[in-house]
XYZ file of C-alpha atoms in Angstrom:
379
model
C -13.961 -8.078 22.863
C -17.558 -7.921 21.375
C -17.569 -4.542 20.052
C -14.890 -4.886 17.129
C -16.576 -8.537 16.589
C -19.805 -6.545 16.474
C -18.383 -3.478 14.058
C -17.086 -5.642 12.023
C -20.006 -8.196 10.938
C -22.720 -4.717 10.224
C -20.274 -2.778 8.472
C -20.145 -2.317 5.105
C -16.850 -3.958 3.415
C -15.404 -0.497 1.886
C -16.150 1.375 5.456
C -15.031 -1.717 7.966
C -11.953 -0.468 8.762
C -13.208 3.467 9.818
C -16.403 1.840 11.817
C -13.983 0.107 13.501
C -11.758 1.790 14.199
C -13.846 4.673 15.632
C -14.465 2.827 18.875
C -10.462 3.444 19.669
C -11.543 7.335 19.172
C -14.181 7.100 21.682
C -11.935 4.961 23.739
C -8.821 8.038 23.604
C -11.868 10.628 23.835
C -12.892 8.764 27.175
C -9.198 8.997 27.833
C -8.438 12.893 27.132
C -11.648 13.116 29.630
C -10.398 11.143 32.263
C -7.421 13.285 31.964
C -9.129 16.099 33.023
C -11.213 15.188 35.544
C -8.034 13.477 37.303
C -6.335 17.413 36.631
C -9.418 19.101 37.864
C -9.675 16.605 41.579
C -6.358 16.720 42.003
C -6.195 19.355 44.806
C -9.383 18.879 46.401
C -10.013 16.672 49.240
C -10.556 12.860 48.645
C -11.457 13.829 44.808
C -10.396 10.326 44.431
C -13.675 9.369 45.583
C -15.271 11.936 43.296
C -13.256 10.131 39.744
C -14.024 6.890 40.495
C -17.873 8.413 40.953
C -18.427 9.674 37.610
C -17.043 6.983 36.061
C -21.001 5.454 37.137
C -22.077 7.595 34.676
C -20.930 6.317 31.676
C -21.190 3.078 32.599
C -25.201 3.562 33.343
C -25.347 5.563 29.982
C -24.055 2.427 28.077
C -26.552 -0.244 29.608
C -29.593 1.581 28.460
C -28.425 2.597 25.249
C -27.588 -0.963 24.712
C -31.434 -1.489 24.621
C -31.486 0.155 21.252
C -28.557 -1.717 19.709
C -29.425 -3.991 16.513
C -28.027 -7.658 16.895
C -25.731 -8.180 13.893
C -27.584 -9.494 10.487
C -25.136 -12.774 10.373
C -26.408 -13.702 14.312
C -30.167 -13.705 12.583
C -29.157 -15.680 9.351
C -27.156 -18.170 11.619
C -30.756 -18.427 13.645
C -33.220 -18.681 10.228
C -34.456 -15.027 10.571
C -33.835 -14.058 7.266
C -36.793 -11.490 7.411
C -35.566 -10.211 10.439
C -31.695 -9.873 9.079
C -32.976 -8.080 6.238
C -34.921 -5.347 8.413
C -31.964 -5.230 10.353
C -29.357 -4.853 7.056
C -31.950 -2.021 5.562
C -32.314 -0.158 9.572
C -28.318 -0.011 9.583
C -27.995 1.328 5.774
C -31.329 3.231 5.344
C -29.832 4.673 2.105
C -29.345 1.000 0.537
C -32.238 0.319 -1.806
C -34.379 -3.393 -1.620
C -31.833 -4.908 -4.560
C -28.933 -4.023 -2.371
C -30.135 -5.355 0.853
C -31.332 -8.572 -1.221
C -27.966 -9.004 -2.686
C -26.003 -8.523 1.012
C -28.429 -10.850 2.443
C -27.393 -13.644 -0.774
C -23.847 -12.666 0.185
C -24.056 -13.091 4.234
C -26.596 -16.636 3.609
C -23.868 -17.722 1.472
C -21.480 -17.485 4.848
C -23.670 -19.251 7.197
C -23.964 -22.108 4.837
C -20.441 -22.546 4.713
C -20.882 -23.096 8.292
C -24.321 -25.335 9.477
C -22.951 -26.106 12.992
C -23.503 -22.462 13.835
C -27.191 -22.265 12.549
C -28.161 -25.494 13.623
C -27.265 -24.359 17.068
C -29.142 -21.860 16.889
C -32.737 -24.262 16.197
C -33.143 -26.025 19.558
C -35.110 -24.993 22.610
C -33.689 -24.076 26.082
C -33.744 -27.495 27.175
C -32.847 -29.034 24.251
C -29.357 -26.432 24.340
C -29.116 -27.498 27.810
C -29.032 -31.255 27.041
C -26.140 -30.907 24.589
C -24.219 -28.819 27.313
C -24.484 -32.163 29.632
C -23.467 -34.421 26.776
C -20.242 -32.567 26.402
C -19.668 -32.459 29.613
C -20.356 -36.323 30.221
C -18.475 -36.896 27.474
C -15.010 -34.762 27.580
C -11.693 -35.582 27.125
C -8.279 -33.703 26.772
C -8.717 -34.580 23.562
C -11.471 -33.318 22.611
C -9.875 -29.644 22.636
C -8.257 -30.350 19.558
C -11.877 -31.942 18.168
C -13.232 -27.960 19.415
C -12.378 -24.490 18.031
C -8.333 -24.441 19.423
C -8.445 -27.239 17.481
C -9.754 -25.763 14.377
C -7.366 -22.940 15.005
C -3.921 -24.845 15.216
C -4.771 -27.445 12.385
C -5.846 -25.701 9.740
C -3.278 -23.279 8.107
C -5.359 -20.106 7.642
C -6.210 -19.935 11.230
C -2.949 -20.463 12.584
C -2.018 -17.697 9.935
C -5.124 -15.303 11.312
C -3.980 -16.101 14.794
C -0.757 -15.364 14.757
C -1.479 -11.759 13.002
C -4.053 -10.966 15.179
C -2.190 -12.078 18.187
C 1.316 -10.700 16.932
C -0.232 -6.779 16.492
C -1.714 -6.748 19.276
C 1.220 -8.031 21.475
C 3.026 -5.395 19.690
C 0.641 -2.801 20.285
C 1.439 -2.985 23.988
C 4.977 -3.793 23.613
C 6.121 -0.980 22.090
C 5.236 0.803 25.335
C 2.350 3.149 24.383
C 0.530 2.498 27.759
C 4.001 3.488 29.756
C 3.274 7.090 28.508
C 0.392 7.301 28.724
C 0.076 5.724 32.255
C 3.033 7.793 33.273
C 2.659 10.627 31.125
C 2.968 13.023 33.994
C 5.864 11.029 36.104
C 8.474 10.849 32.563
C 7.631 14.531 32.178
C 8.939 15.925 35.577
C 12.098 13.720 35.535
C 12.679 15.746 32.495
C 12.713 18.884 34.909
C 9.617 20.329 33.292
C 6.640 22.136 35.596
C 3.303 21.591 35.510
C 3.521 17.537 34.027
C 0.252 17.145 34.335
C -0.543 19.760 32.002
C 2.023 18.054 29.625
C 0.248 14.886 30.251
C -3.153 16.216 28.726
C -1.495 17.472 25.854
C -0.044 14.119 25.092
C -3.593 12.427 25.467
C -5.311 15.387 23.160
C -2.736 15.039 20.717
C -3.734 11.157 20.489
C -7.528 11.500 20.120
C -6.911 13.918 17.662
C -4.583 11.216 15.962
C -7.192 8.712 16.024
C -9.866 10.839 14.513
C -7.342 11.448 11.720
C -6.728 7.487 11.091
C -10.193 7.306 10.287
C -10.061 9.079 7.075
C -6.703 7.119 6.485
C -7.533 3.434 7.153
C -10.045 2.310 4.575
C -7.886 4.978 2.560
C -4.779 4.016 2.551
C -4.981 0.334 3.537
C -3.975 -1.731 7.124
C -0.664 -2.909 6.037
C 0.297 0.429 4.282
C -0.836 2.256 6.998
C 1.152 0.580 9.711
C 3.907 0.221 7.676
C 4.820 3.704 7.950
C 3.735 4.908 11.296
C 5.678 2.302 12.685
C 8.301 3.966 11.591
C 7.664 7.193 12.864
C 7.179 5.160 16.263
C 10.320 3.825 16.040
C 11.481 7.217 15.341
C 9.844 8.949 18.077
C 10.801 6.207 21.155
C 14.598 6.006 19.533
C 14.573 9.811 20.319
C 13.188 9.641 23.896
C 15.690 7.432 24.627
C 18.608 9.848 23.196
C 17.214 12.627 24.556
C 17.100 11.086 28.144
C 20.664 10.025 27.695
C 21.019 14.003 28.333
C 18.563 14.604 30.519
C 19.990 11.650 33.273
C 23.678 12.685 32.362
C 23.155 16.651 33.023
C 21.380 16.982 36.728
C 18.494 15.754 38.573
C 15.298 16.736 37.545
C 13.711 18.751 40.522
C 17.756 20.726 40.165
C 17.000 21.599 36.689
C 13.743 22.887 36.966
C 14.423 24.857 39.981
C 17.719 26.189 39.242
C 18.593 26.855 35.666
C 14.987 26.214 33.512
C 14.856 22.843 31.866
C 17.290 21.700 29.780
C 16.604 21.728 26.498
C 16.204 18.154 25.812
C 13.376 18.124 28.011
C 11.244 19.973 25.238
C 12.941 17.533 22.643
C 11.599 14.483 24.994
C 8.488 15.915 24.952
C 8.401 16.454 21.250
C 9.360 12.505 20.970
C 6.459 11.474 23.308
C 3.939 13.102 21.058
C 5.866 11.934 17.636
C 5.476 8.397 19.515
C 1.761 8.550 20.331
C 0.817 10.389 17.289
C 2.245 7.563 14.952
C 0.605 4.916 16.923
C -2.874 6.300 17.222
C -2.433 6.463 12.959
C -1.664 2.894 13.126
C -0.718 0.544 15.141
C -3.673 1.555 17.826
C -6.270 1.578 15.448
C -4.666 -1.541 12.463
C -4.532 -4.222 15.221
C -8.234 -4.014 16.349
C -9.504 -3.683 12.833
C -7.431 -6.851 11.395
C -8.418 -8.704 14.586
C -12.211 -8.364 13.585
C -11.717 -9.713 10.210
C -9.124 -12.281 9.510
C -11.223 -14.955 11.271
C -13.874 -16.976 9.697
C -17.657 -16.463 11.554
C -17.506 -20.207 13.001
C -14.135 -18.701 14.787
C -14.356 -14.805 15.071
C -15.077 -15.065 18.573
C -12.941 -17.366 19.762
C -9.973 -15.663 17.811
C -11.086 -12.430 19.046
C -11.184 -13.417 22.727
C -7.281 -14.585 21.850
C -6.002 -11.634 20.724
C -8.310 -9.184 23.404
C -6.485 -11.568 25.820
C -2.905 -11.254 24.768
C -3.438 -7.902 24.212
C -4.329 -7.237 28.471
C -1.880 -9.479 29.174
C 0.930 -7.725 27.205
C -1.024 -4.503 28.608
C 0.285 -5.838 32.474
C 3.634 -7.037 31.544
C 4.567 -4.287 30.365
C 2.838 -1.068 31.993
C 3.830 -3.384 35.606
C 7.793 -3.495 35.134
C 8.041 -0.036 33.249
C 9.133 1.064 36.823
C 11.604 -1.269 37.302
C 13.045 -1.597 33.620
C 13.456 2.023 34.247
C 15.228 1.743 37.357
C 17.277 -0.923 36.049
C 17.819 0.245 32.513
C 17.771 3.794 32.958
C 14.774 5.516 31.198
C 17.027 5.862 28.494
C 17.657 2.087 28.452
C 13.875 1.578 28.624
C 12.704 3.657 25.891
C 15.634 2.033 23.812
C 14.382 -1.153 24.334
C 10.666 -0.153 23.131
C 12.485 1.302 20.218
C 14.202 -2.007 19.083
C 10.663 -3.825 19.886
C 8.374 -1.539 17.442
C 11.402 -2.280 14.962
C 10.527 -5.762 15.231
C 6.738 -4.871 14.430
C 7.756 -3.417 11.531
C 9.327 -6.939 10.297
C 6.350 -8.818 11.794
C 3.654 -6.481 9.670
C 6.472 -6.872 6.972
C 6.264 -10.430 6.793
C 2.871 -11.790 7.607
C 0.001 -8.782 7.639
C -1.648 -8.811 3.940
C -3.628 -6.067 3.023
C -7.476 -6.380 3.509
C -8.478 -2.545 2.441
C -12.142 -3.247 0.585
C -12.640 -6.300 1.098
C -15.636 -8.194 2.301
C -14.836 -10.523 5.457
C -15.344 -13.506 3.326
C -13.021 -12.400 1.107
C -10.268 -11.977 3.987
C -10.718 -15.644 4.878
C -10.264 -16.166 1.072
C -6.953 -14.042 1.236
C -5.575 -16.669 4.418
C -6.611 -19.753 2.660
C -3.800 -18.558 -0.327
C -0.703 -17.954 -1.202
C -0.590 -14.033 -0.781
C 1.792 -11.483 -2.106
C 2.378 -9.582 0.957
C 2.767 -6.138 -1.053
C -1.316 -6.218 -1.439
């Protein structure tokens, strides 16, 4: 949840969207390796103990480098540290000469004066933090959540507008059943009668890092809504042909019978194909759009808060859905489940239609600027 919140507030407005979205290529990188490391166990004798081993390693890696991490120039402004937020603005763009870090810093101050309850939490002590704490507490209500940041969020228009896109993509961005493949990548694969799934499996996860890398020339490029306009087609596209393809694949023969017997069938290589059409067009959009608008379309007073939102109907769309693949499956027909992700990523499509503006160059204040009008959703 911090890291796009994080991206977002140090990077420059006409490189936002690639910053940000390169954490989902070091996310499908870390993906593509756990791939392998899962293929390279998988024979050898508790190498279950071995994965869940190395996974220490990153994990150590990332607390000491976080040592070295900057905090975010708006955290110092909110706090008074304009000196420090200015070494901070000129350390992150060492390129940027002393006018340009002077007129950022006008630009950022400007911000945190729109909001004084964030930098005037920042002046008291320890004790003085701790005493409010105990105030609130003496003093709360039920209604006092509407008097707090839900509040904020549900009566003023703009936020309820930032919510529900932020909230809406990334919903969608586990509905549309991108985790399904990739958490059964190998399992889809040999009920299309295919050997070596796992094999398949990497190839599926390689072809969406490589995806990902791609989106990052394409996003500040091309634009968010633009962007996910048109993968979300090819999404559509590639889960609608799954499904069709499957309707051959369960009609024919078993599996196992087909790749014993006769080779697989044909429309094995065609589901295939669609998996990778699938997960290509959603690392190009959809996987990378939906963290990127999240980190923007909420004012600093609320970018956490709305952040935390989103992250957590995200994880919880994440369970839903990668919990009753199995079952929908069973139920459905894996045909019948793939149709159903089909008709859902067509209702992205409307949803990014209807509500997502476009926010390519802009500066974060200017996306809360875009919310608090009338927009004309073609950008």
């Amino acid at each position: 949840m911090v890291l796009p919140i994080y991206l977002a507030e140090i990077a420059p407005s006409e490189f936002r969207g690639r910053v940000v979205a390169s954490m989902v290529v070091l996310i499908t990188g870390g993906q593509v390796l756990a791939y392998v490391i899962g293929a390279s166990f998988f024979h050898v004798t508790k190498g279950w103990r071995w994965m869940f081993g190395l996974g220490a390693v990153p994990a150590i890696s990332q607390v000491l480098l976080s040592f070295s991490i900057p905090e975010s120039p708006r955290y110092h402004l909110r706090k008074g540290r304009v000196v420090t937020a200015q070494k901070t603005i000129q350390r992150l763009n060492p390129s940027w000469s002393h006018e340009m870090v002077q007129k950022r810093i006008q630009l950022l101050r400007a911000e945190v004066q729109d909001h004084p309850g964030d930098r005037a939490a920042g002046g008291p002590g320890r004790q003085r933090l701790l005493s409010g704490w105990r105030e609130k507490v003496r003093n709360w209500r039920p209604s006092s959540i509407q008097d707090g940041k839900l509040g904020l969020l549900w009566k003023d228009r703009a936020n309820r507008r930032a919510l529900l896109v932020a909230c809406g993509l990334q919903f969608f961005q586990q509905a549309t059943g991108f985790n399904t493949l990739m958490y059964y990548a190998a399992k889809i694969i040999d009920q299309t009668g295919l050997g070596q799934p796992a094999a398949f499996a990497v190839f599926i996860a390689v072809s969406n890092f490589i995806s990902t890398i791609v989106a990052l020339r394409l996003i500040d490029r091309v634009g968010r809504r633009t962007l996910l306009l048109r993968t979300l087609l090819g999404m559509i596209g590639g889960m609608a042909l799954l499904s069709f393809a499957f309707l051959f694949i369960h009609v024919s023969s078993s599996p196992r019978s087909a790749a014993s017997e006769t080779g697989a069938s044909p429309w094995a290589f065609v589901a295939v194909f669609a998996m990778g059409m699938f997960c290509v067009s959603y690392a190009l959009g959809l996987g990378n759009v939906a963290w990127v608008v999240q980190s923007e379309v909420f004012n600093q007073e609320l970018r956490a808060f709305g952040n935390a939102a989103a992250t957590a109907v995200n994880w919880s769309a994440n369970l839903i859905v990668s919990s009753t693949f199995l079952h929908l499956s069973h139920a459905a027909t894996p045909a019948g489940a793939f149709g159903i992700y089909a008709i859902v990523a067509g209702l992205a499509w409307l949803f990014t239609w209807e509500f997502l503006p476009e926010t390519k160059g802009l500066t974060l204040e200017e996306v809360r600027a875009v919310f608090e009008r009338e927009v004309n959703m073609d950008g």
